[in-house]
Coordinates of C-alpha atoms in Angstrom, one line a residue:
M1 CA 26.6 -21.6 -31.7
D2 CA 26.8 -20.6 -35.3
T3 CA 30.0 -19.1 -36.6
P4 CA 30.6 -17.0 -39.8
A5 CA 31.7 -20.2 -41.5
T6 CA 28.5 -22.1 -40.8
L7 CA 26.0 -19.3 -41.3
P8 CA 23.8 -19.4 -44.5
P9 CA 24.6 -16.8 -47.2
F10 CA 23.6 -13.3 -46.3
A11 CA 23.0 -14.1 -42.6
T12 CA 25.0 -11.3 -41.0
H13 CA 24.9 -12.1 -37.3
T14 CA 23.6 -14.4 -34.6
V15 CA 21.8 -13.1 -31.5
D16 CA 23.7 -13.9 -28.3
N17 CA 24.7 -12.0 -25.2
Q18 CA 21.1 -10.7 -24.8
P19 CA 18.9 -11.2 -21.8
S20 CA 16.0 -13.7 -22.0
P21 CA 12.5 -12.1 -21.8
F22 CA 11.7 -10.5 -18.4
A23 CA 8.2 -12.0 -18.2
P24 CA 6.7 -14.1 -16.8
R25 CA 7.7 -13.1 -13.3
D26 CA 5.9 -13.5 -9.9
L27 CA 6.2 -9.9 -8.6
W28 CA 5.0 -10.9 -5.2
S29 CA 7.3 -13.9 -4.6
D30 CA 10.3 -12.0 -6.0
D31 CA 9.8 -9.2 -3.5
A32 CA 11.0 -10.1 0.0
A33 CA 10.7 -6.4 1.2
L34 CA 7.1 -6.2 0.1
R35 CA 6.1 -9.5 1.7
E36 CA 7.7 -8.6 5.0
A37 CA 6.2 -5.1 5.0
V38 CA 2.7 -6.5 4.4
E39 CA 3.1 -9.0 7.2
R40 CA 4.6 -6.4 9.5
E41 CA 1.7 -3.9 8.9
G42 CA -1.1 -6.5 9.4
G43 CA -2.0 -7.6 5.9
G44 CA -0.6 -11.1 6.1
A45 CA -4.0 -12.8 5.9
F46 CA -4.2 -11.6 2.3
A47 CA -0.9 -13.2 1.2
A48 CA -2.5 -15.8 -1.1
R49 CA -4.5 -13.2 -2.9
L50 CA -1.5 -11.0 -3.3
Q51 CA 0.5 -13.9 -4.7
R52 CA -2.1 -14.5 -7.3
Y53 CA -2.1 -10.8 -8.4
G54 CA 1.7 -10.7 -8.3
A55 CA 1.8 -13.6 -10.8
F56 CA -0.8 -11.9 -13.0
A57 CA 0.9 -8.5 -12.8
G58 CA 4.3 -10.0 -13.9
D59 CA 2.8 -11.8 -16.9
E60 CA -0.6 -11.1 -18.4
L61 CA -0.9 -7.5 -17.1
L62 CA 2.5 -6.6 -18.6
A63 CA 1.3 -7.9 -22.0
L64 CA -2.0 -6.1 -21.8
S65 CA -0.3 -2.8 -20.8
V66 CA 1.7 -2.6 -24.1
D67 CA -1.3 -1.8 -26.3
A68 CA -3.0 0.2 -23.5
H69 CA -0.1 2.6 -23.6
R70 CA 0.8 2.5 -27.3
D71 CA -2.8 3.2 -28.4
K72 CA -3.6 6.3 -26.5
P73 CA -7.1 7.3 -25.5
R74 CA -9.0 9.4 -28.1
L75 CA -11.8 12.0 -27.6
R76 CA -14.9 11.7 -29.7
S77 CA -16.9 14.8 -28.9
H78 CA -19.6 14.1 -31.5
D79 CA -21.0 11.1 -33.3
A80 CA -21.3 10.7 -37.1
S81 CA -24.7 12.5 -37.0
G82 CA -23.3 15.5 -35.2
R83 CA -24.8 14.6 -31.8
R84 CA -22.7 15.6 -28.8
I85 CA -21.4 12.4 -27.1
D86 CA -18.3 13.5 -25.1
K87 CA -16.8 10.0 -25.2
V88 CA -13.3 8.8 -24.6
E89 CA -12.3 5.7 -26.5
F90 CA -9.7 3.2 -25.3
H91 CA -7.9 0.2 -26.6
P92 CA -9.8 -2.9 -25.5
H93 CA -6.8 -4.0 -23.4
Y94 CA -7.3 -0.9 -21.2
H95 CA -10.8 -2.2 -20.3
A96 CA -9.4 -5.7 -19.7
I97 CA -6.8 -4.1 -17.3
M98 CA -9.4 -2.1 -15.4
G99 CA -11.7 -5.2 -15.1
A100 CA -9.0 -7.4 -13.7
A101 CA -7.7 -4.7 -11.3
I102 CA -11.2 -3.9 -9.9
E103 CA -12.2 -7.6 -9.6
H104 CA -9.0 -8.3 -7.7
G105 CA -9.6 -5.4 -5.3
V106 CA -7.1 -2.8 -6.4
A107 CA -9.8 -0.1 -6.1
G108 CA -12.2 -1.4 -3.5
L109 CA -10.8 -4.1 -1.2
S110 CA -10.5 -1.7 1.7
W111 CA -14.2 -1.1 1.6
H112 CA -15.9 -4.3 0.4
E113 CA -13.9 -6.4 2.9
P114 CA -13.4 -3.9 5.8
V115 CA -11.3 -6.1 8.2
P116 CA -8.0 -5.2 9.9
G117 CA -5.2 -5.3 7.3
A118 CA -7.5 -4.6 4.3
H119 CA -6.0 -1.2 3.6
V120 CA -2.5 -2.7 3.7
A121 CA -3.5 -5.5 1.3
R122 CA -5.1 -3.0 -1.0
A123 CA -2.0 -0.9 -0.9
A124 CA 0.1 -3.9 -1.9
L125 CA -2.3 -4.7 -4.7
S126 CA -1.9 -1.2 -6.0
Y127 CA 1.9 -1.5 -5.7
L128 CA 1.9 -4.7 -7.7
H129 CA -0.5 -3.3 -10.3
H130 CA 1.4 0.0 -10.8
Q131 CA 4.7 -1.8 -11.6
S132 CA 3.2 -3.2 -14.8
E133 CA 0.4 -0.7 -15.7
P134 CA 0.8 2.7 -14.0
G135 CA -1.6 4.7 -16.1
S136 CA -4.7 2.9 -15.0
S137 CA -3.6 3.5 -11.4
C138 CA -5.1 7.0 -11.6
P139 CA -8.8 6.0 -12.0
L140 CA -8.3 3.0 -9.6
T141 CA -6.8 5.3 -7.0
M142 CA -9.5 8.0 -7.3
T143 CA -12.3 5.4 -7.1
H144 CA -10.8 3.9 -4.0
A145 CA -10.2 7.3 -2.4
S146 CA -13.7 8.6 -3.1
V147 CA -15.5 6.3 -0.8
P148 CA -14.8 8.1 2.5
V149 CA -16.0 11.4 0.9
L150 CA -19.2 9.9 -0.4
R151 CA -20.0 8.8 3.2
H152 CA -20.6 12.4 4.1
A153 CA -23.8 12.3 2.0
P154 CA -26.3 9.6 3.1
A155 CA -28.2 10.1 -0.2
L156 CA -25.1 8.8 -2.0
A157 CA -25.0 5.4 -0.2
D158 CA -25.6 3.5 -3.5
W159 CA -22.8 5.5 -5.2
M160 CA -20.5 4.5 -2.3
R161 CA -21.5 0.9 -2.5
K162 CA -21.0 0.6 -6.3
A163 CA -17.6 2.5 -6.1
A164 CA -16.4 -0.2 -3.6
A165 CA -17.8 -3.1 -5.5
P166 CA -15.5 -5.6 -7.3
H167 CA -17.3 -5.0 -10.6
Y168 CA -16.1 -3.1 -13.6
D169 CA -18.4 -1.8 -16.4
G170 CA -16.7 0.4 -19.0
R171 CA -19.9 1.3 -20.8
D172 CA -21.1 4.9 -20.9
V173 CA -24.5 4.2 -19.4
A174 CA -26.5 5.6 -16.5
F175 CA -25.7 4.9 -12.8
A176 CA -28.7 2.7 -12.3
D177 CA -27.5 0.3 -15.1
K178 CA -24.2 -0.6 -13.5
A179 CA -23.2 -2.9 -10.7
G180 CA -19.8 -1.1 -10.2
L181 CA -18.6 2.5 -10.8
T182 CA -15.4 4.4 -11.2
L183 CA -14.9 8.0 -9.9
G184 CA -12.7 10.8 -11.1
M185 CA -11.8 14.2 -9.7
G186 CA -11.9 17.9 -10.8
M187 CA -10.3 20.4 -8.5
T188 CA -7.8 22.3 -10.6
E189 CA -8.7 25.5 -12.5
K190 CA -6.5 27.7 -14.7
Q191 CA -6.1 30.6 -12.3
G192 CA -5.6 28.6 -9.1
G193 CA -3.7 25.3 -9.4
S194 CA -3.0 24.1 -5.9
D195 CA -4.8 27.2 -4.6
V196 CA -8.3 25.8 -4.9
R197 CA -9.8 28.6 -3.0
A198 CA -9.2 30.7 -6.1
N199 CA -11.7 28.4 -8.0
R200 CA -14.3 30.3 -10.0
T201 CA -16.7 27.5 -10.9
V202 CA -20.1 28.6 -9.6
A203 CA -22.6 26.2 -7.9
T204 CA -26.2 27.5 -7.8
P205 CA -28.8 25.7 -5.7
I206 CA -31.7 24.2 -7.6
V207 CA -35.0 25.3 -6.2
G208 CA -38.4 23.9 -7.0
Q209 CA -40.9 21.2 -6.2
N210 CA -38.6 18.2 -7.1
A211 CA -35.3 19.6 -5.9
G212 CA -33.7 18.6 -2.6
G213 CA -31.7 21.1 -0.6
D214 CA -28.4 19.6 -1.8
E215 CA -28.9 19.7 -5.6
Y216 CA -27.0 22.4 -7.6
E217 CA -26.2 23.4 -11.1
L218 CA -22.5 24.1 -11.9
V219 CA -21.1 26.5 -14.4
G220 CA -17.4 26.7 -15.0
H221 CA -14.2 25.2 -16.3
K222 CA -11.7 22.7 -15.0
W223 CA -8.1 22.8 -16.3
F224 CA -7.2 19.3 -15.1
F225 CA -10.1 16.8 -15.0
S226 CA -8.8 13.4 -14.2
A227 CA -10.2 10.2 -15.7
P228 CA -13.0 11.9 -17.7
M229 CA -14.5 8.4 -18.7
S230 CA -15.5 7.9 -15.1
D231 CA -19.2 7.5 -14.0
G232 CA -19.0 10.4 -11.6
F233 CA -16.6 13.1 -10.4
L234 CA -15.8 14.8 -7.1
V235 CA -15.5 18.5 -7.8
L236 CA -15.0 21.8 -5.9
A237 CA -17.1 24.8 -6.8
Q238 CA -18.1 28.1 -5.2
A239 CA -21.6 27.8 -3.6
P240 CA -23.3 30.7 -1.9
G241 CA -21.7 29.6 1.4
G242 CA -18.2 29.3 -0.1
L243 CA -16.1 26.6 -1.7
S244 CA -18.0 23.3 -1.5
C245 CA -17.6 19.7 -2.6
F246 CA -20.0 18.0 -5.1
L247 CA -20.6 14.8 -6.8
L248 CA -21.2 15.5 -10.5
P249 CA -22.4 12.3 -12.4
R250 CA -21.8 11.7 -16.1
W251 CA -25.5 11.0 -16.5
H252 CA -28.2 13.3 -15.2
P253 CA -30.3 11.5 -12.5
H254 CA -33.5 12.4 -14.2
G255 CA -32.4 11.0 -17.6
G256 CA -29.9 11.8 -20.4
K257 CA -26.3 13.0 -20.3
N258 CA -25.3 15.6 -17.8
A259 CA -24.2 19.0 -19.1
L260 CA -20.5 18.1 -18.9
R261 CA -18.5 19.0 -22.0
L262 CA -15.1 17.5 -22.7
M263 CA -13.1 20.2 -24.4
R264 CA -9.9 18.3 -25.1
L265 CA -7.6 15.6 -23.7
K266 CA -4.3 16.7 -22.3
D267 CA -1.2 15.7 -24.3
K268 CA 0.9 14.5 -21.4
L269 CA 4.5 13.5 -20.9
G270 CA 3.5 10.1 -19.7
D271 CA 0.6 8.3 -18.2
W272 CA -0.5 7.5 -21.7
S273 CA -3.0 4.8 -21.0
N274 CA -5.1 7.1 -18.9
A275 CA -7.0 10.1 -20.2
S276 CA -6.9 13.6 -18.5
S277 CA -8.9 16.4 -19.8
E278 CA -10.2 20.0 -19.8
V279 CA -14.0 20.3 -19.3
E280 CA -16.7 22.8 -19.1
F281 CA -19.9 22.7 -17.0
H282 CA -23.0 24.1 -18.6
N283 CA -25.5 24.1 -15.8
A284 CA -24.3 20.5 -14.9
W285 CA -26.3 18.8 -12.2
A286 CA -24.4 18.0 -9.0
Q287 CA -25.2 16.9 -5.5
R288 CA -23.5 18.7 -2.6
I289 CA -21.4 16.6 -0.2
G290 CA -20.9 18.0 3.3
E291 CA -21.7 21.6 4.3
E292 CA -21.4 24.6 2.1
G293 CA -18.1 26.3 2.6
R294 CA -16.4 23.1 3.8
G295 CA -15.3 21.7 0.5
V296 CA -11.6 21.5 1.2
A297 CA -12.2 19.8 4.6
T298 CA -14.7 17.4 3.0
I299 CA -12.4 16.2 0.2
L300 CA -9.2 16.0 2.4
E301 CA -9.8 12.3 3.2
M302 CA -9.7 11.6 -0.5
V303 CA -6.5 13.7 -1.0
M304 CA -4.8 11.8 1.8
L305 CA -5.6 8.4 0.3
T306 CA -4.5 9.6 -3.2
R307 CA -1.2 10.9 -1.8
L308 CA -0.6 7.4 -0.3
D309 CA -1.1 6.0 -3.8
C310 CA 1.4 8.5 -5.1
M311 CA 3.9 7.1 -2.7
L312 CA 3.0 3.5 -3.6
G313 CA 3.2 4.3 -7.3
S314 CA 6.7 5.8 -7.1
A315 CA 7.9 3.0 -4.9
A316 CA 6.5 0.5 -7.5
E317 CA 8.2 2.3 -10.3
M318 CA 11.5 2.0 -8.4
R319 CA 10.8 -1.6 -7.8
M320 CA 10.1 -2.4 -11.5
A321 CA 13.1 -0.4 -12.6
L322 CA 15.3 -2.3 -10.2
S323 CA 14.0 -5.6 -11.4
Q324 CA 14.6 -4.7 -15.0
A325 CA 18.2 -3.5 -14.2
L326 CA 19.0 -6.7 -12.3
H327 CA 17.6 -8.9 -14.9
H328 CA 19.5 -7.3 -17.7
T329 CA 22.9 -7.0 -15.9
R330 CA 22.8 -10.6 -14.7
H331 CA 22.3 -11.9 -18.3
R332 CA 24.5 -9.4 -20.3
R333 CA 28.2 -9.9 -20.4
A334 CA 30.9 -7.2 -20.9
F335 CA 34.6 -7.4 -20.7
G336 CA 34.6 -11.1 -20.0
K337 CA 32.0 -11.4 -17.3
P338 CA 28.3 -10.5 -16.5
L339 CA 27.7 -6.8 -16.0
A340 CA 26.3 -7.6 -12.5
E341 CA 29.7 -8.9 -11.5
Q342 CA 31.6 -5.7 -12.5
A343 CA 32.7 -3.7 -9.4
L344 CA 31.0 -0.4 -10.2
M345 CA 27.8 -2.0 -11.5
R346 CA 27.6 -4.0 -8.2
N347 CA 27.7 -0.8 -6.3
V348 CA 25.0 0.8 -8.4
L349 CA 22.7 -2.2 -8.2
A350 CA 23.2 -2.5 -4.4
D351 CA 22.4 1.2 -4.0
L352 CA 19.3 0.9 -6.0
A353 CA 18.1 -2.1 -4.0
L354 CA 18.7 -0.2 -0.8
E355 CA 16.6 2.8 -2.0
S356 CA 13.8 0.6 -3.3
E357 CA 13.4 -1.3 -0.1
A358 CA 13.4 1.8 2.0
A359 CA 10.7 3.3 -0.2
T360 CA 8.5 0.2 0.0
A361 CA 8.9 0.1 3.8
L362 CA 7.7 3.7 4.3
A363 CA 4.8 3.5 1.8
L364 CA 3.5 0.3 3.5
R365 CA 4.0 1.8 6.9
V366 CA 1.8 4.7 6.0
A367 CA -0.8 2.2 4.6
G368 CA -0.7 0.4 8.0
A369 CA -1.2 3.6 9.9
I370 CA -4.2 4.5 7.7
D371 CA -5.6 1.0 8.3
R372 CA -5.3 1.4 12.1
A373 CA -6.2 5.1 12.3
P374 CA -9.9 4.6 13.1
R375 CA -8.9 2.5 16.2
D376 CA -5.7 4.3 17.2
P377 CA -5.5 8.1 17.6
R378 CA -1.6 8.0 17.5
E379 CA -1.7 6.1 14.2
A380 CA -4.1 8.6 12.8
A381 CA -1.7 11.4 13.9
F382 CA 1.2 9.6 12.4
A383 CA -0.6 9.0 9.1
R384 CA -1.4 12.8 8.8
V385 CA 2.2 13.9 8.9
A386 CA 4.0 10.8 7.4
T387 CA 1.8 10.8 4.3
A388 CA 3.1 14.3 3.3
I389 CA 6.7 13.3 4.3
G390 CA 6.6 10.1 2.3
K391 CA 4.8 11.7 -0.7
Y392 CA 7.4 14.3 -1.0
W393 CA 10.5 12.1 -0.6
I394 CA 9.6 8.9 -2.4
C395 CA 8.1 10.7 -5.4
K396 CA 11.1 13.0 -5.6
R397 CA 13.5 10.1 -5.7
A398 CA 11.7 8.1 -8.4
P399 CA 12.9 10.0 -11.6
A400 CA 16.6 9.8 -10.8
F401 CA 16.2 6.2 -9.7
V402 CA 14.5 5.1 -13.0
N403 CA 17.1 7.0 -15.0
E404 CA 19.9 5.2 -13.2
A405 CA 18.2 1.9 -14.0
Q406 CA 18.0 2.9 -17.6
E407 CA 21.8 3.5 -17.6
C408 CA 22.3 -0.1 -16.4
L409 CA 20.7 -1.3 -19.6
G410 CA 22.6 1.2 -21.7
G411 CA 21.0 2.1 -25.1
A412 CA 18.4 -0.7 -24.6
G413 CA 17.0 1.2 -21.7
Y414 CA 16.2 4.1 -23.9
V415 CA 14.2 2.1 -26.4
E416 CA 10.5 1.7 -26.2
E417 CA 10.7 -2.1 -26.5
S418 CA 12.0 -2.1 -22.9
L419 CA 9.8 -1.0 -20.1
L420 CA 12.2 1.8 -18.9
P421 CA 11.1 4.7 -21.2
R422 CA 7.5 4.2 -20.0
L423 CA 8.6 4.2 -16.4
Y424 CA 10.8 7.2 -17.0
R425 CA 7.9 9.2 -18.5
Q426 CA 5.7 8.2 -15.6
A427 CA 8.2 8.9 -12.8
P428 CA 7.7 12.7 -12.5
L429 CA 3.9 12.5 -12.3
N430 CA 3.5 11.5 -8.7
S431 CA 5.7 14.4 -7.4
I432 CA 3.3 16.8 -9.2
W433 CA -0.1 15.2 -8.8
E434 CA -2.0 15.8 -5.5
G435 CA 0.3 18.7 -4.4
S436 CA 3.8 19.3 -5.6
G437 CA 6.9 19.1 -3.3
N438 CA 6.4 22.5 -1.8
I439 CA 2.8 21.8 -0.9
Q440 CA 3.8 18.6 0.9
C441 CA 6.5 20.4 2.8
L442 CA 4.1 23.2 3.8
D443 CA 1.6 20.5 5.0
V444 CA 4.4 19.0 7.2
L445 CA 5.1 22.4 8.6
R446 CA 1.5 23.0 9.3
A447 CA 0.9 19.7 10.9
L448 CA 4.0 20.1 13.2
A449 CA 3.0 23.6 14.1
R450 CA -0.7 23.1 14.7
E451 CA -1.1 19.5 15.7
P452 CA 1.1 18.6 18.7
D453 CA 0.0 14.9 18.5
A454 CA 1.5 14.7 14.9
G455 CA 4.9 15.7 16.1
Q456 CA 4.6 13.4 19.1
A457 CA 3.6 10.4 16.9
L458 CA 6.6 11.1 14.7
L459 CA 9.0 11.3 17.5
A460 CA 7.6 8.1 19.1
E461 CA 8.1 6.3 15.8
L462 CA 11.7 7.4 15.7
D463 CA 12.4 6.8 19.4
A464 CA 11.3 3.2 19.1
A465 CA 14.3 2.4 16.9
R466 CA 17.0 4.1 19.0
G467 CA 19.9 2.2 20.3
R468 CA 20.5 0.2 17.1
D469 CA 22.7 2.5 15.1
A470 CA 24.9 5.4 16.1
A471 CA 24.3 7.5 13.0
F472 CA 20.5 7.0 13.4
D473 CA 20.6 8.0 17.1
A474 CA 22.5 11.2 16.3
T475 CA 20.0 12.0 13.5
V476 CA 17.0 11.5 15.8
E477 CA 18.6 13.6 18.6
R478 CA 19.0 16.5 16.2
I479 CA 15.4 16.2 15.0
A480 CA 14.0 15.9 18.6
Q481 CA 15.9 19.1 19.6
A482 CA 14.5 21.0 16.7
L483 CA 10.9 19.9 17.3
A484 CA 11.2 20.7 21.1
T485 CA 11.8 24.4 20.5
A486 CA 8.9 26.8 20.7
A487 CA 9.7 28.4 17.3
P488 CA 8.4 26.6 14.2
L489 CA 10.7 25.2 11.7
P490 CA 11.7 27.8 9.1
E491 CA 9.5 27.6 5.9
A492 CA 12.4 28.2 3.5
Q493 CA 14.2 25.2 5.0
M494 CA 11.3 22.8 5.0
R495 CA 12.6 20.7 2.0
S496 CA 15.8 20.1 3.9
W497 CA 13.8 19.2 7.0
V498 CA 11.4 16.9 5.3
E499 CA 14.3 15.1 3.6
R500 CA 15.8 14.5 7.0
L501 CA 12.5 13.3 8.5
A502 CA 12.0 10.9 5.5
L503 CA 15.4 9.4 5.8
A504 CA 15.1 9.0 9.5
L505 CA 11.7 7.3 9.2
Q506 CA 13.0 4.9 6.6
A507 CA 16.0 4.1 8.7
A508 CA 13.7 3.5 11.8
L509 CA 11.5 1.1 9.8
L510 CA 14.4 -0.9 8.5
L511 CA 16.1 -1.0 11.9
R512 CA 13.0 -2.1 13.8
A513 CA 12.2 -4.7 11.1
G514 CA 15.7 -6.2 11.4
S515 CA 16.2 -5.7 7.7
P516 CA 19.5 -7.0 6.2
V517 CA 19.9 -3.6 4.5
A518 CA 19.3 -1.4 7.6
A519 CA 23.0 -0.9 8.6
A520 CA 24.0 -0.1 5.0
F521 CA 21.1 2.4 4.8
C522 CA 22.0 4.2 8.0
R523 CA 25.7 4.3 7.1
S524 CA 25.1 5.7 3.6
R525 CA 22.0 7.9 4.1
L526 CA 22.6 9.2 7.6
G527 CA 26.3 8.6 8.3
G528 CA 27.6 10.5 5.3
A529 CA 29.2 7.5 3.5
H530 CA 27.4 8.3 0.3
G531 CA 27.8 10.6 -2.7
L532 CA 25.2 12.6 -4.6
G533 CA 24.2 9.9 -6.9
F534 CA 23.6 6.1 -6.9
G535 CA 26.5 3.8 -6.9
T536 CA 28.5 5.7 -4.3
L537 CA 28.2 3.2 -1.4
P538 CA 31.4 2.4 0.7
D539 CA 33.2 -0.5 -0.9
D540 CA 33.4 -2.7 2.2
L541 CA 29.6 -3.4 2.0
D542 CA 28.4 -6.7 0.6
F543 CA 27.0 -5.5 -2.7
V544 CA 26.0 -8.9 -3.9
A545 CA 23.9 -9.7 -0.9
L546 CA 22.2 -6.3 -1.1
A547 CA 21.3 -6.8 -4.8
E548 CA 20.1 -10.4 -4.2
R549 CA 17.9 -9.0 -1.4
G550 CA 16.4 -6.8 -4.0
V551 CA 15.6 -9.5 -6.5
P552 CA 16.8 -13.1 -5.9
V553 CA 18.8 -14.8 -8.7

């Protein structure tokens, strides 16, 4: 090591006591909780493919994501000659990211290889991808989730096939000229937000010799129009028979651009690599999917799948934040020893590892339920209620988790050259997108009140883990008593109830899996041995073992 006496003139310092670069890392091999959850939920046959993507995500994808976020998408409404083009331009690395993700199955594996476990493997791919490049997860998620909706319209079979295909084509060309497609979504309007029945966009049936009964022209405005560079969009509009679902393509099926006008791109807190927009429809051509007046029911399958990806995304953000915190503190020394060996830091890191594993377990459990739902009515019922529970809780925990990880890095965690500021900007999104916390809690209340099989499936999941931990058993007993009463749970208390249900579900999963963190989770989260923030675990736990379970040394 150089000393002041051996340094050349004007060299003011040496660089030491700094971590080595984080990448390259194998995000699959490093993550025991993910590997075990995938195997448990039936996706083990895809392990080799997941390992390949984990290695890619922890190296090349991380590098590509830097420019994709730094060079934000730009709207070009007109070309140099004044012609309207409504084009969104991206850094080339964005297209490289989308191509790699789609070719590896992040958007379509569930559909182009429809075997048991495919939904679980696709969820794991999404989880790995989101850790390194969260912005592109939005169009990948919507493309994946659109396929069940497109099935409701036999005339859109080619759209469904191309949306599921492992091919990416970022060109702004017509549907017929592409082997693979991406899909966006447009539900939100200024006056309604989550209340989509307040939508005012009007859909008028097209009549005439060449028109089918399901062709319409749309006039209206969308306040949030996700991924406006996509090839087509699922939208809600008011038809003569009520609120209905439509596919609105970027290009008119009879030639030329559709009458879709991009008004502006949203200037968002985070999610910088992805474009979100406001749009207007000027008699834009669209094809109805499902019956008139059944728009919400038709698009619900898409919403359920996108909510799963909100869960996966938040769990992935936690996972990457944990990895960054562990990497830094293991290589940074303070007060004579590595940060990771300081007593308080050990508590913080162990607590973060505990939270991360529980989030991953619940998100993958919901993915497994969705995978098995077509063959198992109880799993379908469980998926309906657990999706809303998990979406509320995991997404709500992510911002505080990422901020705690930033604190582990100190000032370095607040600087853009680290990954933490990007994760911190991204963290609030999933709790807002696809229904905020209150919407999720109301969905849980509705499911428990109107669908007895949902409550039964939930209790069966909890009952299967009884007898392993006293604090867990006491929690389940209180939940069972509340659900057994004839009166519905009080609406004003639903956040408190959903929190209890989420913690109980996470504990049940960890206990049944025999996870090394299960006892600590139950003791801290259910038994009261925990404070309001991270780093408040009881001091007789094995902090080192918990942290090494999170990311091995």
